[in-house]
């Protein structure tokens, strides 16, 4: 059924049926279909995907984008097995609807104001699906524009609330209420269309008879002819009702592109094949489409079709566009930019990009195309490490290409560089002041941060981060924290930036570098002197050093089992090599000299040679120490004639009481024989090791500076542990009561 459309021409009856709904509308083109004929063709079907977008406060109006027949004919293929587009004759917009509905197109466009969502008072009409079709709007036989036909499918949404209550409580229906339920439904449907630079909104009034009003059921569709669009354009369509009872229905589609231009690779070159009819004269213009700003021309020729243009691949950039027009008055020009997504074009773009310093403190990014990018200032140290961003305290800034940008700095510095990055990666970095202010300097950058109550703090920007001055970190800035702070206060540092939140200072390091080199030369001289003295050492000292460090073992002979354990330890240490002295191996000297004289001689020789005295604590040794500390002396004859430990206490304890023991004495005890707390507190001023669990540390201390690498030390500790294990097992399994010498002592007596 057709209805009259006031002000827009005659009403039209639906002539075709939708295969799904039976409504009069042609479906979308199948994938891969081409359309052609004397009335026009497209090279690819519409691609659509639902997508939301802003659609409010768009002023009404239509900006016509005509596609002249010349370019439509370029887009029309010559394949005979293609489907033709339908023509819409005349410039007027029209509307038609499914059988049983009546529709009406309002004159003129309307404001696109969706408004807020409101609750439906009862059954209302709402759009449920959008469908599009390409058609040609023709003014003359050979003067046609590409046009998008839109169909809006409608359904009834909502219920009468009173009906549920009446049925629930058995209330009789009121004839006054029943009358609106049996009336027809009317809706004002808005169609909003965007295809840059076109933006339109039209209003369709649709009425549905009462017989078709079934909640939740589709009632048909209304078809609008049509929205003008350009080949290759992206179109966005929204539909909603006034007032709006649900979220806007939306659809985004890409229109087919022109098929007369073919871009192909030919080695390192790019070929532009323009399939223009023979003898057709046309203009060809290659330019850089810079946004914002006017197009920048690159190449222009007047040609006769068809033509093939060869470009070098290094000339490609994303904004390189091609414009074609007929060589006749007032002809419309059509443009296409085929390299926007070409990876080679994007690489060429950043290869051609340049950062330029503009006096006094401005800079500019010169690049052929507009690109979204951010700029960051960074500090480049002369050692070649990564440039450290100054964010914060300085902010990141969006870059406008080919436009001067101000540095937020008080003064320039050769180490200040600019980094330009896209959302993917850093693309460009350049130290702009390196030419005018010289090469990179070995300055250090101090970052001042203002805290609450004007309390400021300074830190030095280093590869490991911002190191606070006067900290205990092992960095150059921490070691020079005090002098650098004094340089800032005395004005020897250059202030690069100042703000309410902080400041940046560049402090020269030349004087500290000179001082460092002076210290290096002094160290070299001292090293040479030490080497010379080493060459003059006595021969016996050299031989002693070759044999290993001297170690004197003192212990209390508690029983024969403990003596065997001490003998095993002395033999294992002798193999490291260490020059071990122990009374087990010197019984003849002890008998001849006496324990006290023997200890004095061995202690003096060991300490003169840079050796160490090892105190092996046992229950007996701990008891002797406590007895000596309480009585200040030991009863004569209380111990055996060969007990060097008892005899040495009168000489050892003064060293510990007067603080001379560290570096000369080392303590040790066996794990299962004594607890760590049993060692008297006086002897804990020197390292005390538990054996064999702390053998690596014990051996490293005994060998001193000549200790091998940790992995080698661990191997030696394992050897000593294996040598001790039989004696440890024997000692704790069946401890003896008498004194005796182990096999090692007998062999060395």
JSON list of N, CA, C and O in Angstrom, two decimals, residues 532-571:
[
{"chain": "A", "resi": 532, "resn": "UNK", "atom": "N", "xyz": [108.08, -2.87, 43.76]},
{"chain": "A", "resi": 532, "resn": "UNK", "atom": "CA", "xyz": [109.53, -2.80, 43.95]},
{"chain": "A", "resi": 532, "resn": "UNK", "atom": "C", "xyz": [109.92, -3.38, 45.30]},
{"chain": "A", "resi": 532, "resn": "UNK", "atom": "O", "xyz": [110.92, -4.10, 45.43]},
{"chain": "A", "resi": 533, "resn": "UNK", "atom": "N", "xyz": [109.13, -3.07, 46.34]},
{"chain": "A", "resi": 533, "resn": "UNK", "atom": "CA", "xyz": [109.43, -3.62, 47.66]},
{"chain": "A", "resi": 533, "resn": "UNK", "atom": "C", "xyz": [109.25, -5.13, 47.69]},
{"chain": "A", "resi": 533, "resn": "UNK", "atom": "O", "xyz": [110.01, -5.83, 48.37]},
{"chain": "A", "resi": 534, "resn": "UNK", "atom": "N", "xyz": [108.25, -5.60, 46.96]},
{"chain": "A", "resi": 534, "resn": "UNK", "atom": "CA", "xyz": [108.06, -7.05, 46.90]},
{"chain": "A", "resi": 534, "resn": "UNK", "atom": "C", "xyz": [109.26, -7.75, 46.28]},
{"chain": "A", "resi": 534, "resn": "UNK", "atom": "O", "xyz": [109.63, -8.87, 46.67]},
{"chain": "A", "resi": 535, "resn": "UNK", "atom": "N", "xyz": [109.87, -7.10, 45.28]},
{"chain": "A", "resi": 535, "resn": "UNK", "atom": "CA", "xyz": [111.06, -7.69, 44.66]},
{"chain": "A", "resi": 535, "resn": "UNK", "atom": "C", "xyz": [112.25, -7.73, 45.60]},
{"chain": "A", "resi": 535, "resn": "UNK", "atom": "O", "xyz": [113.18, -8.53, 45.41]},
{"chain": "A", "resi": 536, "resn": "UNK", "atom": "N", "xyz": [112.24, -6.83, 46.61]},
{"chain": "A", "resi": 536, "resn": "UNK", "atom": "CA", "xyz": [113.37, -6.77, 47.54]},
{"chain": "A", "resi": 536, "resn": "UNK", "atom": "C", "xyz": [113.16, -7.60, 48.79]},
{"chain": "A", "resi": 536, "resn": "UNK", "atom": "O", "xyz": [113.96, -7.54, 49.73]},
{"chain": "A", "resi": 537, "resn": "UNK", "atom": "N", "xyz": [112.03, -8.33, 48.85]},
{"chain": "A", "resi": 537, "resn": "UNK", "atom": "CA", "xyz": [111.79, -9.17, 50.03]},
{"chain": "A", "resi": 537, "resn": "UNK", "atom": "C", "xyz": [112.85, -10.26, 50.12]},
{"chain": "A", "resi": 537, "resn": "UNK", "atom": "O", "xyz": [113.41, -10.71, 49.12]},
{"chain": "A", "resi": 538, "resn": "UNK", "atom": "N", "xyz": [113.03, -10.72, 51.31]},
{"chain": "A", "resi": 538, "resn": "UNK", "atom": "CA", "xyz": [114.02, -11.78, 51.52]},
{"chain": "A", "resi": 538, "resn": "UNK", "atom": "C", "xyz": [113.58, -13.08, 50.87]},
{"chain": "A", "resi": 538, "resn": "UNK", "atom": "O", "xyz": [112.40, -13.34, 50.70]},
{"chain": "A", "resi": 539, "resn": "UNK", "atom": "N", "xyz": [114.58, -13.88, 50.55]},
{"chain": "A", "resi": 539, "resn": "UNK", "atom": "CA", "xyz": [114.32, -15.13, 49.85]},
{"chain": "A", "resi": 539, "resn": "UNK", "atom": "C", "xyz": [113.50, -16.08, 50.70]},
{"chain": "A", "resi": 539, "resn": "UNK", "atom": "O", "xyz": [112.60, -16.76, 50.20]},
{"chain": "A", "resi": 540, "resn": "UNK", "atom": "N", "xyz": [113.78, -16.08, 51.98]},
{"chain": "A", "resi": 540, "resn": "UNK", "atom": "CA", "xyz": [113.02, -17.00, 52.83]},
{"chain": "A", "resi": 540, "resn": "UNK", "atom": "C", "xyz": [111.56, -16.58, 52.96]},
{"chain": "A", "resi": 540, "resn": "UNK", "atom": "O", "xyz": [110.67, -17.41, 53.10]},
{"chain": "A", "resi": 541, "resn": "UNK", "atom": "N", "xyz": [111.33, -15.23, 52.89]},
{"chain": "A", "resi": 541, "resn": "UNK", "atom": "CA", "xyz": [109.94, -14.78, 52.94]},
{"chain": "A", "resi": 541, "resn": "UNK", "atom": "C", "xyz": [109.20, -15.20, 51.68]},
{"chain": "A", "resi": 541, "resn": "UNK", "atom": "O", "xyz": [108.02, -15.56, 51.72]},
{"chain": "A", "resi": 542, "resn": "UNK", "atom": "N", "xyz": [109.90, -15.16, 50.54]},
{"chain": "A", "resi": 542, "resn": "UNK", "atom": "CA", "xyz": [109.27, -15.58, 49.29]},
{"chain": "A", "resi": 542, "resn": "UNK", "atom": "C", "xyz": [108.96, -17.07, 49.34]},
{"chain": "A", "resi": 542, "resn": "UNK", "atom": "O", "xyz": [107.88, -17.51, 48.92]},
{"chain": "A", "resi": 543, "resn": "UNK", "atom": "N", "xyz": [109.90, -17.83, 49.86]},
{"chain": "A", "resi": 543, "resn": "UNK", "atom": "CA", "xyz": [109.65, -19.26, 49.96]},
{"chain": "A", "resi": 543, "resn": "UNK", "atom": "C", "xyz": [108.51, -19.56, 50.93]},
{"chain": "A", "resi": 543, "resn": "UNK", "atom": "O", "xyz": [107.69, -20.44, 50.69]},
{"chain": "A", "resi": 544, "resn": "UNK", "atom": "N", "xyz": [108.48, -18.82, 52.03]},
{"chain": "A", "resi": 544, "resn": "UNK", "atom": "CA", "xyz": [107.40, -19.03, 52.99]},
{"chain": "A", "resi": 544, "resn": "UNK", "atom": "C", "xyz": [106.04, -18.72, 52.37]},
{"chain": "A", "resi": 544, "resn": "UNK", "atom": "O", "xyz": [105.05, -19.43, 52.58]},
{"chain": "A", "resi": 545, "resn": "UNK", "atom": "N", "xyz": [106.01, -17.65, 51.58]},
{"chain": "A", "resi": 545, "resn": "UNK", "atom": "CA", "xyz": [104.74, -17.32, 50.93]},
{"chain": "A", "resi": 545, "resn": "UNK", "atom": "C", "xyz": [104.33, -18.39, 49.95]},
{"chain": "A", "resi": 545, "resn": "UNK", "atom": "O", "xyz": [103.15, -18.68, 49.77]},
{"chain": "A", "resi": 546, "resn": "UNK", "atom": "N", "xyz": [105.33, -19.00, 49.29]},
{"chain": "A", "resi": 546, "resn": "UNK", "atom": "CA", "xyz": [105.01, -20.06, 48.33]},
{"chain": "A", "resi": 546, "resn": "UNK", "atom": "C", "xyz": [104.45, -21.29, 49.02]},
{"chain": "A", "resi": 546, "resn": "UNK", "atom": "O", "xyz": [103.65, -22.03, 48.47]},
{"chain": "A", "resi": 547, "resn": "UNK", "atom": "N", "xyz": [104.94, -21.53, 50.29]},
{"chain": "A", "resi": 547, "resn": "UNK", "atom": "CA", "xyz": [104.46, -22.71, 51.01]},
{"chain": "A", "resi": 547, "resn": "UNK", "atom": "C", "xyz": [103.08, -22.50, 51.61]},
{"chain": "A", "resi": 547, "resn": "UNK", "atom": "O", "xyz": [102.46, -23.44, 52.05]},
{"chain": "A", "resi": 548, "resn": "UNK", "atom": "N", "xyz": [102.62, -21.29, 51.71]},
{"chain": "A", "resi": 548, "resn": "UNK", "atom": "CA", "xyz": [101.31, -21.02, 52.28]},
{"chain": "A", "resi": 548, "resn": "UNK", "atom": "C", "xyz": [101.41, -20.27, 53.58]},
{"chain": "A", "resi": 548, "resn": "UNK", "atom": "O", "xyz": [102.48, -20.07, 54.16]},
{"chain": "A", "resi": 549, "resn": "UNK", "atom": "N", "xyz": [100.28, -19.85, 54.10]},
{"chain": "A", "resi": 549, "resn": "UNK", "atom": "CA", "xyz": [100.21, -19.05, 55.32]},
{"chain": "A", "resi": 549, "resn": "UNK", "atom": "C", "xyz": [100.42, -19.93, 56.54]},
{"chain": "A", "resi": 549, "resn": "UNK", "atom": "O", "xyz": [100.00, -21.09, 56.58]},
{"chain": "A", "resi": 550, "resn": "UNK", "atom": "N", "xyz": [101.06, -19.35, 57.57]},
{"chain": "A", "resi": 550, "resn": "UNK", "atom": "CA", "xyz": [101.32, -20.09, 58.80]},
{"chain": "A", "resi": 550, "resn": "UNK", "atom": "C", "xyz": [100.08, -20.09, 59.67]},
{"chain": "A", "resi": 550, "resn": "UNK", "atom": "O", "xyz": [99.35, -19.10, 59.74]},
{"chain": "A", "resi": 551, "resn": "UNK", "atom": "N", "xyz": [99.82, -21.22, 60.32]},
{"chain": "A", "resi": 551, "resn": "UNK", "atom": "CA", "xyz": [98.68, -21.36, 61.22]},
{"chain": "A", "resi": 551, "resn": "UNK", "atom": "C", "xyz": [99.12, -22.16, 62.44]},
{"chain": "A", "resi": 551, "resn": "UNK", "atom": "O", "xyz": [99.65, -23.27, 62.31]},
{"chain": "A", "resi": 552, "resn": "UNK", "atom": "N", "xyz": [98.94, -21.61, 63.66]},
{"chain": "A", "resi": 552, "resn": "UNK", "atom": "CA", "xyz": [99.27, -22.27, 64.92]},
{"chain": "A", "resi": 552, "resn": "UNK", "atom": "C", "xyz": [97.97, -22.73, 65.56]},
{"chain": "A", "resi": 552, "resn": "UNK", "atom": "O", "xyz": [97.09, -21.93, 65.85]},
{"chain": "A", "resi": 553, "resn": "UNK", "atom": "N", "xyz": [97.84, -24.07, 65.77]},
{"chain": "A", "resi": 553, "resn": "UNK", "atom": "CA", "xyz": [96.64, -24.66, 66.34]},
{"chain": "A", "resi": 553, "resn": "UNK", "atom": "C", "xyz": [96.85, -24.87, 67.83]},
{"chain": "A", "resi": 553, "resn": "UNK", "atom": "O", "xyz": [97.82, -25.54, 68.25]},
{"chain": "A", "resi": 554, "resn": "UNK", "atom": "N", "xyz": [95.97, -24.29, 68.67]},
{"chain": "A", "resi": 554, "resn": "UNK", "atom": "CA", "xyz": [95.98, -24.47, 70.11]},
{"chain": "A", "resi": 554, "resn": "UNK", "atom": "C", "xyz": [94.69, -25.15, 70.52]},
{"chain": "A", "resi": 554, "resn": "UNK", "atom": "O", "xyz": [93.60, -24.75, 70.09]},
{"chain": "A", "resi": 555, "resn": "UNK", "atom": "N", "xyz": [94.81, -26.16, 71.41]},
{"chain": "A", "resi": 555, "resn": "UNK", "atom": "CA", "xyz": [93.64, -26.92, 71.83]},
{"chain": "A", "resi": 555, "resn": "UNK", "atom": "C", "xyz": [93.89, -27.47, 73.22]},
{"chain": "A", "resi": 555, "resn": "UNK", "atom": "O", "xyz": [95.03, -27.50, 73.71]},
{"chain": "A", "resi": 556, "resn": "UNK", "atom": "N", "xyz": [92.83, -27.90, 73.85]},
{"chain": "A", "resi": 556, "resn": "UNK", "atom": "CA", "xyz": [92.93, -28.55, 75.15]},
{"chain": "A", "resi": 556, "resn": "UNK", "atom": "C", "xyz": [92.77, -30.05, 74.93]},
{"chain": "A", "resi": 556, "resn": "UNK", "atom": "O", "xyz": [91.78, -30.51, 74.35]},
{"chain": "A", "resi": 557, "resn": "UNK", "atom": "N", "xyz": [93.77, -30.83, 75.40]},
{"chain": "A", "resi": 557, "resn": "UNK", "atom": "CA", "xyz": [93.77, -32.28, 75.16]},
{"chain": "A", "resi": 557, "resn": "UNK", "atom": "C", "xyz": [92.79, -32.94, 76.11]},
{"chain": "A", "resi": 557, "resn": "UNK", "atom": "O", "xyz": [93.17, -33.50, 77.14]},
{"chain": "A", "resi": 558, "resn": "UNK", "atom": "N", "xyz": [91.50, -32.89, 75.78]},
{"chain": "A", "resi": 558, "resn": "UNK", "atom": "CA", "xyz": [90.48, -33.46, 76.66]},
{"chain": "A", "resi": 558, "resn": "UNK", "atom": "C", "xyz": [90.61, -34.97, 76.77]},
{"chain": "A", "resi": 558, "resn": "UNK", "atom": "O", "xyz": [90.51, -35.54, 77.86]},
{"chain": "A", "resi": 559, "resn": "UNK", "atom": "N", "xyz": [90.82, -35.67, 75.64]},
{"chain": "A", "resi": 559, "resn": "UNK", "atom": "CA", "xyz": [90.95, -37.12, 75.65]},
{"chain": "A", "resi": 559, "resn": "UNK", "atom": "C", "xyz": [91.63, -37.55, 74.37]},
{"chain": "A", "resi": 559, "resn": "UNK", "atom": "O", "xyz": [91.92, -36.73, 73.48]},
{"chain": "A", "resi": 560, "resn": "UNK", "atom": "N", "xyz": [91.90, -38.84, 74.24]},
{"chain": "A", "resi": 560, "resn": "UNK", "atom": "CA", "xyz": [92.61, -39.36, 73.08]},
{"chain": "A", "resi": 560, "resn": "UNK", "atom": "C", "xyz": [91.79, -39.19, 71.81]},
{"chain": "A", "resi": 560, "resn": "UNK", "atom": "O", "xyz": [92.33, -38.91, 70.73]},
{"chain": "A", "resi": 561, "resn": "UNK", "atom": "N", "xyz": [90.46, -39.37, 71.89]},
{"chain": "A", "resi": 561, "resn": "UNK", "atom": "CA", "xyz": [89.62, -39.20, 70.71]},
{"chain": "A", "resi": 561, "resn": "UNK", "atom": "C", "xyz": [89.67, -37.78, 70.17]},
{"chain": "A", "resi": 561, "resn": "UNK", "atom": "O", "xyz": [89.71, -37.57, 68.95]},
{"chain": "A", "resi": 562, "resn": "UNK", "atom": "N", "xyz": [89.66, -36.80, 71.06]},
{"chain": "A", "resi": 562, "resn": "UNK", "atom": "CA", "xyz": [89.72, -35.41, 70.60]},
{"chain": "A", "resi": 562, "resn": "UNK", "atom": "C", "xyz": [91.09, -35.10, 70.00]},
{"chain": "A", "resi": 562, "resn": "UNK", "atom": "O", "xyz": [91.20, -34.35, 69.03]},
{"chain": "A", "resi": 563, "resn": "UNK", "atom": "N", "xyz": [92.16, -35.70, 70.58]},
{"chain": "A", "resi": 563, "resn": "UNK", "atom": "CA", "xyz": [93.49, -35.49, 70.02]},
{"chain": "A", "resi": 563, "resn": "UNK", "atom": "C", "xyz": [93.58, -36.06, 68.61]},
{"chain": "A", "resi": 563, "resn": "UNK", "atom": "O", "xyz": [94.20, -35.45, 67.72]},
{"chain": "A", "resi": 564, "resn": "UNK", "atom": "N", "xyz": [92.97, -37.26, 68.38]},
{"chain": "A", "resi": 564, "resn": "UNK", "atom": "CA", "xyz": [92.96, -37.80, 67.02]},
{"chain": "A", "resi": 564, "resn": "UNK", "atom": "C", "xyz": [92.20, -36.88, 66.06]},
{"chain": "A", "resi": 564, "resn": "UNK", "atom": "O", "xyz": [92.58, -36.71, 64.91]},
{"chain": "A", "resi": 565, "resn": "UNK", "atom": "N", "xyz": [91.11, -36.29, 66.53]},
{"chain": "A", "resi": 565, "resn": "UNK", "atom": "CA", "xyz": [90.33, -35.35, 65.69]},
{"chain": "A", "resi": 565, "resn": "UNK", "atom": "C", "xyz": [91.16, -34.12, 65.35]},
{"chain": "A", "resi": 565, "resn": "UNK", "atom": "O", "xyz": [91.17, -33.65, 64.20]},
{"chain": "A", "resi": 566, "resn": "UNK", "atom": "N", "xyz": [91.92, -33.59, 66.31]},
{"chain": "A", "resi": 566, "resn": "UNK", "atom": "CA", "xyz": [92.78, -32.43, 66.05]},
{"chain": "A", "resi": 566, "resn": "UNK", "atom": "C", "xyz": [93.88, -32.81, 65.08]},
{"chain": "A", "resi": 566, "resn": "UNK", "atom": "O", "xyz": [94.24, -32.04, 64.17]},
{"chain": "A", "resi": 567, "resn": "UNK", "atom": "N", "xyz": [94.44, -34.03, 65.26]},
{"chain": "A", "resi": 567, "resn": "UNK", "atom": "CA", "xyz": [95.48, -34.47, 64.33]},
{"chain": "A", "resi": 567, "resn": "UNK", "atom": "C", "xyz": [94.96, -34.59, 62.91]},
{"chain": "A", "resi": 567, "resn": "UNK", "atom": "O", "xyz": [95.65, -34.23, 61.94]},
{"chain": "A", "resi": 568, "resn": "UNK", "atom": "N", "xyz": [93.71, -35.09, 62.73]},
{"chain": "A", "resi": 568, "resn": "UNK", "atom": "CA", "xyz": [93.12, -35.19, 61.38]},
{"chain": "A", "resi": 568, "resn": "UNK", "atom": "C", "xyz": [92.92, -33.81, 60.77]},
{"chain": "A", "resi": 568, "resn": "UNK", "atom": "O", "xyz": [93.17, -33.60, 59.57]},
{"chain": "A", "resi": 569, "resn": "UNK", "atom": "N", "xyz": [92.50, -32.84, 61.59]},
{"chain": "A", "resi": 569, "resn": "UNK", "atom": "CA", "xyz": [92.31, -31.48, 61.08]},
{"chain": "A", "resi": 569, "resn": "UNK", "atom": "C", "xyz": [93.64, -30.86, 60.67]},
{"chain": "A", "resi": 569, "resn": "UNK", "atom": "O", "xyz": [93.76, -30.23, 59.61]},
{"chain": "A", "resi": 570, "resn": "UNK", "atom": "N", "xyz": [94.68, -31.05, 61.48]},
{"chain": "A", "resi": 570, "resn": "UNK", "atom": "CA", "xyz": [96.00, -30.48, 61.16]},
{"chain": "A", "resi": 570, "resn": "UNK", "atom": "C", "xyz": [96.55, -31.08, 59.87]},
{"chain": "A", "resi": 570, "resn": "UNK", "atom": "O", "xyz": [97.12, -30.37, 59.02]},
{"chain": "A", "resi": 571, "resn": "UNK", "atom": "N", "xyz": [96.38, -32.40, 59.69]},
{"chain": "A", "resi": 571, "resn": "UNK", "atom": "CA", "xyz": [96.87, -33.04, 58.47]},
{"chain": "A", "resi": 571, "resn": "UNK", "atom": "C", "xyz": [96.12, -32.53, 57.24]},
{"chain": "A", "resi": 571, "resn": "UNK", "atom": "O", "xyz": [96.72, -32.30, 56.18]}
]
